[in-house]
Short mmCIF file of C-alpha atoms and ligand atoms in Angstrom, two decimals:
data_model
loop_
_atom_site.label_atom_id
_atom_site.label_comp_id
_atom_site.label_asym_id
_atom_site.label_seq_id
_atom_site.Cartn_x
_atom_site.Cartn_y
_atom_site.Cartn_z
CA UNK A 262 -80.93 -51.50 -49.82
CA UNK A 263 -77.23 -51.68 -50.08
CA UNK A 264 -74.46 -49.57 -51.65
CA UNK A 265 -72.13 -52.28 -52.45
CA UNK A 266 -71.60 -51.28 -55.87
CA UNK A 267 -71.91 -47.71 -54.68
CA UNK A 268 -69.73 -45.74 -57.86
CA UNK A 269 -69.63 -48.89 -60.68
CA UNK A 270 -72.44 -47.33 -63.44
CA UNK A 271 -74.36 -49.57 -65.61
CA UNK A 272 -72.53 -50.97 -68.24
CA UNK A 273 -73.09 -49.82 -71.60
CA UNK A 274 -72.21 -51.08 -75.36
CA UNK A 275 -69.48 -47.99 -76.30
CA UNK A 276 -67.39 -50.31 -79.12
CA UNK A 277 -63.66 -51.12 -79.31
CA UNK A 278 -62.45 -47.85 -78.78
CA UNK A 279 -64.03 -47.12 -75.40
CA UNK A 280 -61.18 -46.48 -73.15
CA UNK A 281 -63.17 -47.07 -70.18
CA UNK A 282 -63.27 -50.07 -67.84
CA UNK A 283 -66.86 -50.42 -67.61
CA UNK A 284 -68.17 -50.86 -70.49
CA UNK A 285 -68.72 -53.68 -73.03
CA UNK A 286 -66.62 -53.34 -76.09
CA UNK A 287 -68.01 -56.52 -78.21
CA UNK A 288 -71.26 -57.27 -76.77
CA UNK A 289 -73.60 -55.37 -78.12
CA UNK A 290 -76.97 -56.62 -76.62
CA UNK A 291 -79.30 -55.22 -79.75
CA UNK A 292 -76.62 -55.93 -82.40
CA UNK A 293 -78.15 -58.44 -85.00
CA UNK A 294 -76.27 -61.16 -85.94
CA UNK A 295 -77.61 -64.07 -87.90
CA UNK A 296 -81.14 -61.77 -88.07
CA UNK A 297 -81.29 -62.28 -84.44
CA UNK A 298 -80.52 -59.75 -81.06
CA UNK A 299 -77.08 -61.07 -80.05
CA UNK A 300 -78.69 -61.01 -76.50
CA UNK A 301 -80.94 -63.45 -77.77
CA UNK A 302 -78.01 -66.08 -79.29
CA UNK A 303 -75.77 -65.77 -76.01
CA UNK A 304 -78.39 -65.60 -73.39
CA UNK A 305 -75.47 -65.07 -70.57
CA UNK A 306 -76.35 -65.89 -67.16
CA UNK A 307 -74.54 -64.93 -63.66
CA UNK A 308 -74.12 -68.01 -61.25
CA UNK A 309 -75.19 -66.88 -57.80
CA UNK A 310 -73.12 -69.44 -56.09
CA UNK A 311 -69.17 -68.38 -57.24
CA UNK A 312 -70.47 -64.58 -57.33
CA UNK A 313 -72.07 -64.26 -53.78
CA UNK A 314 -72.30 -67.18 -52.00
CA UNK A 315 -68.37 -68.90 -52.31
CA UNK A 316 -66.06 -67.26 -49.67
CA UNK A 317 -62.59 -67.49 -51.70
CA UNK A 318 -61.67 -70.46 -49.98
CA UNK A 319 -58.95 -73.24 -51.22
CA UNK A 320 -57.78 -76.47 -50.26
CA UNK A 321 -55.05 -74.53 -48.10
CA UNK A 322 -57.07 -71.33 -47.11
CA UNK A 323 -60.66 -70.06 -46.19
CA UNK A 324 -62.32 -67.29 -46.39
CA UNK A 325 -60.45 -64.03 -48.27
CA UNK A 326 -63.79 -62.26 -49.53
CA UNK A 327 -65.53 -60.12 -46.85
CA UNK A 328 -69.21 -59.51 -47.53
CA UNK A 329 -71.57 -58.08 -45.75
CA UNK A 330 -74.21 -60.70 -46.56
CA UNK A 331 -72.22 -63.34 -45.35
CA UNK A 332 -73.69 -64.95 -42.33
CA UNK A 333 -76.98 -67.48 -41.78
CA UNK A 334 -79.61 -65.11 -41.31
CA UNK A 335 -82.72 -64.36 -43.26
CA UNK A 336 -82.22 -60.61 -43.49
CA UNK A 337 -78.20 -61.42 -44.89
CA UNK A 338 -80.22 -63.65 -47.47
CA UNK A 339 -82.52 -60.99 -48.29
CA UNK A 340 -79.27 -58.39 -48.88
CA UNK A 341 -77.62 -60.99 -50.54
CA UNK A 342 -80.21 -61.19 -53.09
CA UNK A 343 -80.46 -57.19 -53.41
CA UNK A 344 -77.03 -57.13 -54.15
CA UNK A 345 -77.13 -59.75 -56.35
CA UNK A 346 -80.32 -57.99 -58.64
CA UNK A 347 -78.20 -54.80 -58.04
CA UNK A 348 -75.12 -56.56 -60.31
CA UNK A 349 -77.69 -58.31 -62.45
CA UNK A 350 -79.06 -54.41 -63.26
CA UNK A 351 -75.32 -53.20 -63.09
CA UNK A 352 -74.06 -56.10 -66.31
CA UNK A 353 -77.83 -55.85 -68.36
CA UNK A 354 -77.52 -59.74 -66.94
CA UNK A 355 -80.90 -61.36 -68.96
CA UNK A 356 -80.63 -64.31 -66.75
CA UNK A 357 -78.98 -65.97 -63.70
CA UNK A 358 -78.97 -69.13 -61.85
CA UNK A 359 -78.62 -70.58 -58.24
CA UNK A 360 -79.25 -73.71 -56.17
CA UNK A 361 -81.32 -73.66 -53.03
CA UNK A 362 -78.25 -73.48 -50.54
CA UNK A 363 -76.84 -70.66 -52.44
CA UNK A 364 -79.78 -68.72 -51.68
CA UNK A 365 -81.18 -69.32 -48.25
CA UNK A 366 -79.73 -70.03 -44.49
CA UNK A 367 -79.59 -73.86 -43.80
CA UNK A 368 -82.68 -74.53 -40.87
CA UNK A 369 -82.44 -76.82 -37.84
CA UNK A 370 -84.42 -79.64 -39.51
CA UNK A 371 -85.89 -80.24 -43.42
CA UNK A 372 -89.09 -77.74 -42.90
CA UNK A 373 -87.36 -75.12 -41.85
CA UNK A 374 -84.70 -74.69 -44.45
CA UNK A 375 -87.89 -75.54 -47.14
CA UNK A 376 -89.38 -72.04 -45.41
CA UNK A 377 -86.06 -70.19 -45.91
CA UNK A 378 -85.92 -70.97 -48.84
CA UNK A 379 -89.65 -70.25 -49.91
CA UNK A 380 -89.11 -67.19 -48.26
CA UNK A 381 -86.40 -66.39 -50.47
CA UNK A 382 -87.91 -67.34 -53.57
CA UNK A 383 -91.01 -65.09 -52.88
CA UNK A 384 -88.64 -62.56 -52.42
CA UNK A 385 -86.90 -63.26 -55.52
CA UNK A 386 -90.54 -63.24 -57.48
CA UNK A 387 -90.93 -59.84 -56.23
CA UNK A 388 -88.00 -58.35 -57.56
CA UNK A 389 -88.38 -59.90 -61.04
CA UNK A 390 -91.37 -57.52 -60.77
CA UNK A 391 -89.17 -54.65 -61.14
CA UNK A 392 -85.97 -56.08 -62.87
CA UNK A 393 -85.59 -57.41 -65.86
CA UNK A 394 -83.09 -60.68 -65.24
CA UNK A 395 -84.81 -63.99 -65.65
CA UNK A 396 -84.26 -67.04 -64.41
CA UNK A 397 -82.33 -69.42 -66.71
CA UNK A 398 -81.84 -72.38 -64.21
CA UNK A 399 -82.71 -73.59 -60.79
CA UNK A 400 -80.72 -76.51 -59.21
CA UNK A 401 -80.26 -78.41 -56.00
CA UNK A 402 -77.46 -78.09 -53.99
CA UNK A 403 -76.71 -81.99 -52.99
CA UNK A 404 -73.33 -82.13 -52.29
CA UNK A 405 -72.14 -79.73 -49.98
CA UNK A 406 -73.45 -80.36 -46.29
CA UNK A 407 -72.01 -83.64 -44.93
CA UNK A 408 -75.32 -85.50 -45.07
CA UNK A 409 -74.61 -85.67 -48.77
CA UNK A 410 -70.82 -87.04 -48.34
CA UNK A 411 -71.75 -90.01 -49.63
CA UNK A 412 -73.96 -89.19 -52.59
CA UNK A 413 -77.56 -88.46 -52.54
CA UNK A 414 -79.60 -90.16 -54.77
CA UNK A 415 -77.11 -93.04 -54.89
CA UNK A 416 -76.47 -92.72 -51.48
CA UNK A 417 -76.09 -95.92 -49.64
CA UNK A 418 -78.29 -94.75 -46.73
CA UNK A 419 -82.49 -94.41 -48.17
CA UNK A 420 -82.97 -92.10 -45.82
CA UNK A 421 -80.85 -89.45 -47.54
CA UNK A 422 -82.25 -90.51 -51.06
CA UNK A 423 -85.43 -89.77 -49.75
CA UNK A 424 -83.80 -85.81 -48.50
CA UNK A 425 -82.82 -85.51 -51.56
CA UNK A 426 -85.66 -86.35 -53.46
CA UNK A 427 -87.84 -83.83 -50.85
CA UNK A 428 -85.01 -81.10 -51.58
CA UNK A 429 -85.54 -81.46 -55.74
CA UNK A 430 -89.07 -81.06 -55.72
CA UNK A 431 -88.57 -78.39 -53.34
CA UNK A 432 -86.39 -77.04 -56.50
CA UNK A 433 -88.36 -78.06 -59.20
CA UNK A 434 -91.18 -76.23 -57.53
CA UNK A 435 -89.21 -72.74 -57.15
CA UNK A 436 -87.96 -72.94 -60.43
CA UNK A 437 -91.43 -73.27 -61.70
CA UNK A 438 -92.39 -70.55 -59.71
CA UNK A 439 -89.73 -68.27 -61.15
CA UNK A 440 -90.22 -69.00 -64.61
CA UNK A 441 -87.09 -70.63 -65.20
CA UNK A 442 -86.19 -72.08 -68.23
CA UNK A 443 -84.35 -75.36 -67.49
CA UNK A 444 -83.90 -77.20 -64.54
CA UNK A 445 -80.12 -78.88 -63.94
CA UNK A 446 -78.70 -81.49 -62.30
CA UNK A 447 -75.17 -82.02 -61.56
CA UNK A 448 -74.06 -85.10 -59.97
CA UNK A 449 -72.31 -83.60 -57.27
CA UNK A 450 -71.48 -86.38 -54.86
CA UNK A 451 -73.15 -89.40 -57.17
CA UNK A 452 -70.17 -91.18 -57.59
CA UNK A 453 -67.74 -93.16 -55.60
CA UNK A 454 -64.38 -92.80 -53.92
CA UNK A 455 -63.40 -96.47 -53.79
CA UNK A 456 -64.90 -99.90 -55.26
CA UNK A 457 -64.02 -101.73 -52.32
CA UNK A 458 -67.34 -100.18 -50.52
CA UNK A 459 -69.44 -99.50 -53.37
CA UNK A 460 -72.43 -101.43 -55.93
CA UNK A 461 -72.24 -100.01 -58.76
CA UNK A 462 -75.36 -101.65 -59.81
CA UNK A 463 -77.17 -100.87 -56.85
CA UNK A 464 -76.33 -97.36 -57.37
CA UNK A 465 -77.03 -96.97 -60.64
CA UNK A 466 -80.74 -98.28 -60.57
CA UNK A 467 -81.29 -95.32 -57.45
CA UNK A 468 -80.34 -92.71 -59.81
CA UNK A 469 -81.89 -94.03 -63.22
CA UNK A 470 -85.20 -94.08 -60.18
CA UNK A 471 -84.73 -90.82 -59.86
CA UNK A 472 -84.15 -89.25 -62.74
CA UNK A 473 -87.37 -90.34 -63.65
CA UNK A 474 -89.25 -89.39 -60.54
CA UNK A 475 -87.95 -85.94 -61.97
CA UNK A 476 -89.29 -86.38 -65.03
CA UNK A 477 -92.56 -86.89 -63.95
CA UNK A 478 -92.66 -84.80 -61.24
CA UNK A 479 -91.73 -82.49 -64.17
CA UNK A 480 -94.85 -83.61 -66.12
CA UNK A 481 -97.22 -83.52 -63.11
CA UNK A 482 -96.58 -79.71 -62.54
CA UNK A 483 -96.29 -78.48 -65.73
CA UNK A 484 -92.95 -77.39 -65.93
CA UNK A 485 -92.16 -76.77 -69.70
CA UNK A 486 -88.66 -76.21 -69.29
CA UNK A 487 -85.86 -78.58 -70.11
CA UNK A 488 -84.38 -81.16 -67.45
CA UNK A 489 -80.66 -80.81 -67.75
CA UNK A 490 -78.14 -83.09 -66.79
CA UNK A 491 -74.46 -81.50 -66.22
CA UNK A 492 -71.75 -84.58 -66.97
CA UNK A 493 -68.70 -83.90 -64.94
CA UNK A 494 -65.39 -87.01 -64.74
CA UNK A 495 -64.52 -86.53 -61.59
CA UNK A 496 -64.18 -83.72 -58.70
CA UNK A 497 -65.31 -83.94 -55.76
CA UNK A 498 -65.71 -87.46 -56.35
CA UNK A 499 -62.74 -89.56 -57.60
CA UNK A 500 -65.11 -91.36 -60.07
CA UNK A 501 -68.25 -89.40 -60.99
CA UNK A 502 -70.94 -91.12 -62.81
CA UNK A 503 -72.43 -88.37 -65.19
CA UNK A 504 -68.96 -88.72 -66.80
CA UNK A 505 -68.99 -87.00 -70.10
CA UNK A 506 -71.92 -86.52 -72.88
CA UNK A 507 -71.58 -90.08 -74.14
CA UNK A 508 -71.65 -91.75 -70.74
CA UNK A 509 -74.52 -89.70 -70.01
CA UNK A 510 -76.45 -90.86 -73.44
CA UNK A 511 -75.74 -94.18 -72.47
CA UNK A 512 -77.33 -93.80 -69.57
CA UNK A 513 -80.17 -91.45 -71.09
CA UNK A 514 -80.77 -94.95 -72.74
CA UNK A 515 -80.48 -97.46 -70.32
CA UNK A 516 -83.61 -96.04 -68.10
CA UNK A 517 -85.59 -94.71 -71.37
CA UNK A 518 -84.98 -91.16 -70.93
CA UNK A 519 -83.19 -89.83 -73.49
CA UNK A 520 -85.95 -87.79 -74.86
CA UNK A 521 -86.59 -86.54 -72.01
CA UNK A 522 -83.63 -85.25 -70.84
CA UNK A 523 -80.64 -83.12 -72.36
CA UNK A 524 -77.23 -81.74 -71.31
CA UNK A 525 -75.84 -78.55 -69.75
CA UNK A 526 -72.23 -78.54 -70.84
CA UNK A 527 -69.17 -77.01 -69.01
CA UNK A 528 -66.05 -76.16 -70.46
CA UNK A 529 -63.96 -76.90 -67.44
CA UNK A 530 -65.77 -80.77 -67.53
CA UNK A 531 -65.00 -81.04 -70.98
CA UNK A 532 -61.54 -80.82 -69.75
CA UNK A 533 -61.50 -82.52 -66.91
CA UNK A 534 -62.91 -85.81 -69.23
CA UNK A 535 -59.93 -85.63 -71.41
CA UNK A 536 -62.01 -84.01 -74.34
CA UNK A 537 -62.22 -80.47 -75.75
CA UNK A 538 -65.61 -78.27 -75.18
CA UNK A 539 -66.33 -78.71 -78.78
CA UNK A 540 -66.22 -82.23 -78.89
CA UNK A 541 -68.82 -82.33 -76.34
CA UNK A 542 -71.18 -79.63 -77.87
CA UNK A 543 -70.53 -81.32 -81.46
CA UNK A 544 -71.32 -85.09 -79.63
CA UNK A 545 -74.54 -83.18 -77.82
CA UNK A 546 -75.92 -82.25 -80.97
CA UNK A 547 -75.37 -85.23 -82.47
CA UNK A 548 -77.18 -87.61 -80.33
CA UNK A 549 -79.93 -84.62 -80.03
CA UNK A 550 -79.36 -83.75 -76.30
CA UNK A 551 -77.87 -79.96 -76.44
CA UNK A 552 -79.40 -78.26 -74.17
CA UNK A 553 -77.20 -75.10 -72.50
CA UNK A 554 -73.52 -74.33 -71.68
CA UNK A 555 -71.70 -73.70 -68.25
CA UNK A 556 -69.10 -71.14 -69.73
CA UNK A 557 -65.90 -71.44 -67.37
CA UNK A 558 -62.57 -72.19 -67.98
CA UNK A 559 -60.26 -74.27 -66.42
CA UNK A 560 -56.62 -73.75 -66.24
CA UNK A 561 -54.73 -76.32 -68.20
CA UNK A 562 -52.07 -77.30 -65.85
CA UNK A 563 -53.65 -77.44 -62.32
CA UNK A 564 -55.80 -80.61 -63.38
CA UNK A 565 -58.96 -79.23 -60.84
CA UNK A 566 -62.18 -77.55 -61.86
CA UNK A 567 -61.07 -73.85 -61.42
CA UNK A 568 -64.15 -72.37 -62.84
CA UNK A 569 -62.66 -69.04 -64.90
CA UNK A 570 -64.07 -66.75 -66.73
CA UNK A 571 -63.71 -67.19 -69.77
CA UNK A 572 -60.82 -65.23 -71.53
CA UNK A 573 -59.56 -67.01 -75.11
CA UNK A 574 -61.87 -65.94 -78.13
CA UNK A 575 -60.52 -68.64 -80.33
CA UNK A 576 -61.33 -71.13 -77.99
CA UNK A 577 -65.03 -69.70 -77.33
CA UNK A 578 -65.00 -69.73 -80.96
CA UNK A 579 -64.91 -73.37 -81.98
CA UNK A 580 -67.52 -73.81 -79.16
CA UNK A 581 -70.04 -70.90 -80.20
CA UNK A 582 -69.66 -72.59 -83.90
CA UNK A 583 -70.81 -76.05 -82.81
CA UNK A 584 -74.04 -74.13 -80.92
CA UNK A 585 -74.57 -72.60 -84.32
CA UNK A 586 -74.77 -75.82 -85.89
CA UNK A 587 -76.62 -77.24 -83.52
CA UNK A 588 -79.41 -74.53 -84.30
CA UNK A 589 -78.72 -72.04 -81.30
CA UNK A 590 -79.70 -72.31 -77.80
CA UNK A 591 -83.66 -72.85 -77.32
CA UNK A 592 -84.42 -72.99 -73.46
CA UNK A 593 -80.41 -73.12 -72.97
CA UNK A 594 -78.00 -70.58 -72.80
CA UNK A 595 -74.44 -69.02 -71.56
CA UNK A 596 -74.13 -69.26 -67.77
CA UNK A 597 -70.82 -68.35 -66.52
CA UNK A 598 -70.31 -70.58 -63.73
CA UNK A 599 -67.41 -68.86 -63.22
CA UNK A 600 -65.55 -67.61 -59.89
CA UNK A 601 -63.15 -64.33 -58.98
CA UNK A 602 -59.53 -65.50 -57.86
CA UNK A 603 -59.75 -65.41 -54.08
CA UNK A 604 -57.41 -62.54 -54.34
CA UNK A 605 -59.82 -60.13 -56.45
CA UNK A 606 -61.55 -58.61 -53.52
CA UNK A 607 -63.03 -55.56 -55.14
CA UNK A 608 -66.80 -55.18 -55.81
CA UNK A 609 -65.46 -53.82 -59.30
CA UNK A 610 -63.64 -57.57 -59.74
CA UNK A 611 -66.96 -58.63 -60.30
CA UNK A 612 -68.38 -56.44 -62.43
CA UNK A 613 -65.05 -56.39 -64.64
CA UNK A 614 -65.16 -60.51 -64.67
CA UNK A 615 -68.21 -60.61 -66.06
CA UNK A 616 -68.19 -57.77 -68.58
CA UNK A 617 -64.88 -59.59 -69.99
CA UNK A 618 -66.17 -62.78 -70.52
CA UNK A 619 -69.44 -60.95 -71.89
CA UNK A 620 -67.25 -59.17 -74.19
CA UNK A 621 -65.23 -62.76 -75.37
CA UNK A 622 -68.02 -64.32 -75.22
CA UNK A 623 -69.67 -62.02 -78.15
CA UNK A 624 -66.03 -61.81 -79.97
CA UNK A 625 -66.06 -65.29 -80.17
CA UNK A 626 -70.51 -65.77 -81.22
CA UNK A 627 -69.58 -62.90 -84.08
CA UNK A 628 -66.58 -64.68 -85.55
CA UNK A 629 -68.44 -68.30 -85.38
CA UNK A 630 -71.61 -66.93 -86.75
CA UNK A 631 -69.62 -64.65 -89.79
CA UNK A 632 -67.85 -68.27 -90.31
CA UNK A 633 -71.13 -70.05 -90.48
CA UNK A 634 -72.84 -67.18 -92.59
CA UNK A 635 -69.72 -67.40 -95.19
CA UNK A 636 -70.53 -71.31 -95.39
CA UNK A 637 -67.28 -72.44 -97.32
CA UNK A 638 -66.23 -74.56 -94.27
CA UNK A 639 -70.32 -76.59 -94.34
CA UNK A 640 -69.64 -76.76 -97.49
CA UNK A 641 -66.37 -78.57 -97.80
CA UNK A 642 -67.61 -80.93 -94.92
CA UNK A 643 -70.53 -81.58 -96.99
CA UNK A 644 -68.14 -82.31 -100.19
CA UNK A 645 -66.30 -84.82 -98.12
CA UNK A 646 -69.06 -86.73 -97.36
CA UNK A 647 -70.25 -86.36 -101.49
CA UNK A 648 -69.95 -89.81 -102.44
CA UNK A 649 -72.61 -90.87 -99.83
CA UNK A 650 -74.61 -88.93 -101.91
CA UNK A 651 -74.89 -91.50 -104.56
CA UNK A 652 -77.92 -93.79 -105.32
CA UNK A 653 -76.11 -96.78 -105.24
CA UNK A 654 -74.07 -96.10 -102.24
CA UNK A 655 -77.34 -94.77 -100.03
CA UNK A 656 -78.79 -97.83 -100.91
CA UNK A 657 -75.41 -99.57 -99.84
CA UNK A 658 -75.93 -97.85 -96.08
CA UNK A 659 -79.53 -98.85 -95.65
CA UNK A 660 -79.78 -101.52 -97.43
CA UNK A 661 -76.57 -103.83 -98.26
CA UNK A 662 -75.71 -106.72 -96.69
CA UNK A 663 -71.54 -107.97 -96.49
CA UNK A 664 -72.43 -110.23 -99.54
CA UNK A 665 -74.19 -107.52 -101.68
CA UNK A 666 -71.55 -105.42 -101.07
CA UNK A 667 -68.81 -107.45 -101.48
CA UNK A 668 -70.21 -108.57 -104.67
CA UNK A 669 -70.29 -105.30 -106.35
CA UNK A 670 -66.60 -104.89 -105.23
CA UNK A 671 -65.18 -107.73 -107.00
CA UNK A 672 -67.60 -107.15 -110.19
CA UNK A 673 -66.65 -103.34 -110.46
CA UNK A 674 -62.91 -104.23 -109.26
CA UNK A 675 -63.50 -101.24 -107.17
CA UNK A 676 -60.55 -99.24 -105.88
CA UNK A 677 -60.94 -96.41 -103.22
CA UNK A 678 -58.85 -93.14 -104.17
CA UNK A 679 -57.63 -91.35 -100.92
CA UNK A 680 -58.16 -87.77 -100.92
CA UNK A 681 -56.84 -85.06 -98.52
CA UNK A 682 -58.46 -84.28 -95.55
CA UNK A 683 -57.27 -80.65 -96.03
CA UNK A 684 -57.00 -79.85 -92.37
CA UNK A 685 -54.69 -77.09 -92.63
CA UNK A 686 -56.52 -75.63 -95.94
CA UNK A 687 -59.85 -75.28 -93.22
CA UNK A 688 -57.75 -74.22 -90.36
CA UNK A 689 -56.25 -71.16 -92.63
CA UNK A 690 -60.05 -70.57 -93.25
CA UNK A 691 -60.92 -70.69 -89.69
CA UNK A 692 -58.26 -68.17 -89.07
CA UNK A 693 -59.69 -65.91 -91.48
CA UNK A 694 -62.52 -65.17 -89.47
CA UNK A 695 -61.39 -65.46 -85.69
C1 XLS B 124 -69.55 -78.00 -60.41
C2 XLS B 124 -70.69 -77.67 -61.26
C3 XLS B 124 -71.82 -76.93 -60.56
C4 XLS B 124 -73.07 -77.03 -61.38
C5 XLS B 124 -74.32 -76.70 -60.64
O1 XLS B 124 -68.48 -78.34 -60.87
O2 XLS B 124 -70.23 -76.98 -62.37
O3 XLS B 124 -71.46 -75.62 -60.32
O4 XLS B 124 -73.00 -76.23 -62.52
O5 XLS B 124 -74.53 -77.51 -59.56
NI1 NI B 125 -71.41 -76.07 -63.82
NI1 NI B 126 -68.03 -77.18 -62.64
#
């Protein structure tokens, strides 16, 4: 067993008074909120990778965190994942997520890093037994070891296409196992770092194959959990094909899928692509491909995916209201894929990250939600939208051709009024409740 979090109690609701560190101040797991638990709207989930596996390393710097799981050995696996059910227990975590290479010690060849990780996984499976964290997502690490430097499904080379394929069933199969919700893929490494060597045809068609080997593999075992694609502009790669949500609907499209498949959104991606988190979640819904959120900030200057917890209830806000609209999370939910600084070295550091964002994160869903509940701002969108309303003009949208319509113009001498758009009238409203 392992004392890592030897004096940190279990975290407990105690309200905004509390004057003590450990303890959530918003996030009241039982508190109902729209008739529901709010543990059931925000769903949080802890990323294993940035909380035990990631050694604090930058561009400039390695290792700063020293753990006593770090190391390539089955038994530092195993007290990895006791420490990590030990913080899940520690937070009231009711989910968490990993890839395979987060979990397990790389082997010498493809077998032996499939029993690692199996190993693991049983392991896992055992302690759900006894705890109660569930497993939101499972996911494939295909990016970091350098057989994957140049992509893996679009990967020039077949033979790593084919490793890759071999390491997501490998996934699929654990996550299965596990009961996990949703299974996600992020496009690590499918992308390219300069034309001058690359099809982007060629590469296209491999991953549009594989998606939908995925799919079916998906169908063949049974998994009734959502496939989840994470869109991301750039980072590692300089070019990243699972750009944003509409690149990824386009795509969705172009090999059939698009019923098939939805989105995992992250907040830092949303950045990176030159759009806001809400954009994406409101674009998500539209098209019908919402699926779950990777909660982490980015920092606004430094231009790179720096994976913060979150820490700005307005900004959670305007995101939690666009999952309200979009009817709530179903298989999805919050997973903070979210890292210390390298210089927070404390076990308590990541406790007190997570019990933050928890708290901002429930700030933000009970502002959005009272907001929603209210319903002035639905309503004025819907009263801007009020003339489409009309017989003549519904029959104008499905119906009317460019003569039709430009008939009626001239015989009704028609002349469109402008009206305000009464942004800052909404944003005062907004304001009211966040
Ligand atoms: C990296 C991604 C990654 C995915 C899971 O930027 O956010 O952590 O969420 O592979
Ligand atoms: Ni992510
Ligand atoms: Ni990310």
């Amino acid at each position: 067993m392992t004392d890592f979090f030897k004096d940190i109690p279990q975290l407990r609701y105690e309200g905004p008074d509390s004057s003590s560190d450990f303890a959530f101040r918003h996030y009241n797991p039982d508190e109902l909120v729209m008739g529901k638990r709010l543990e059931d709207h925000l769903r949080f989930g802890v990323a294993y990778w940035h909380s035990f596996a990631w050694p604090g390393g930058d561009p400039f710097g390695g290792q700063t965190f020293d753990r006593p799981w770090f190391g390539d050995t089955m038994a530092r696996a195993k007290l990895k994942a006791d420490v990590a059910f030990k913080m899940f227990d520690i937070l009231n975590a009711p989910f968490f997520c990993f890839h395979d290479a987060d979990v397990r010690p790389e082997g010498e060849s493809f077998a032996e890093s499939l029993r690692n990780f199996e190993e693991i996984v049983d392991y896992f499976a055992a302690k759900m037994e006894t705890h109660r964290t569930r497993l939101l997502w499972g996911t494939a690490n295909l990016f970091s070891h350098r057989r994957f430097m140049a992509g893996a499904a679009t990967n020039p080379d077949p033979d790593v296409f084919a490793w890759s394929a071999a390491t997501v069933k490998a996934c699929m199969d654990a996550t299965k196992k596990l009961g996990g919700q949703n299974y996600v893929l992020w496009g690590g490494r499918e992308g390219y770092e300069t034309l001058l060597n690359t099809d982007l045809s060629r590469e296209a068609e491999q991953a549009g194959r594989f998606l939908q080997m995925v799919v079916d593999y998906k169908h063949k075992i049974g998994f009734d959990g959502a496939i989840l694609i994470e869109p991301k502009p750039q980072e590692p790669s300089k070019h990243q094909y699972d750009y944003d949500v509409a690149t990824v609907y386009g795509f969705l499209k172009r090999f059939g899928l698009e019923t098939e498949v939805k989105v995992n959104i992250e907040q830092g991606h949303a950045i990176l692509a030159g759009h806001s988190f809400e954009h994406e979640l409101a674009l998500a819904s539209s098209l019908g491909l919402f699926g779950s959120i990777d909660m982490n900030r980015n920092d606004y200057q430094s231009g790179w995916d720096t994976d913060q917890f979150p820490d700005s209830v307005p900004e959670m806000a305007r995101a939690y209201y666009e999952v309200i609209r979009a009817g709530g999370f179903t298989t999805g939910g919050t997973n903070f894929d979210a890292k210390l600084r390298r210089q927070s070295l404390d076990p308590e550091d990541l406790i007190l990250a997570h019990a933050g964002a928890m708290d901002v994160c429930a700030r933000a869903f009970k502002a959005a939600a009272a907001l929603f509940e209210d319903g002035s701002l639905e309503r004025a969108r819907a009263e801007r939208y009020a003339g489409w309303d009309d017989p003549a003009n519904i029959a104008m949208l499905s119906s009317g051709t460019l003569d039709s319509i430009s008939a009626r113009v001239l015989a009704t001498d028609l002349d469109p009024q402008p009206r305000s758009g009464r942004q800052e009238r909404l944003e005062n409203l907004w304001n009211r409740f966040v």
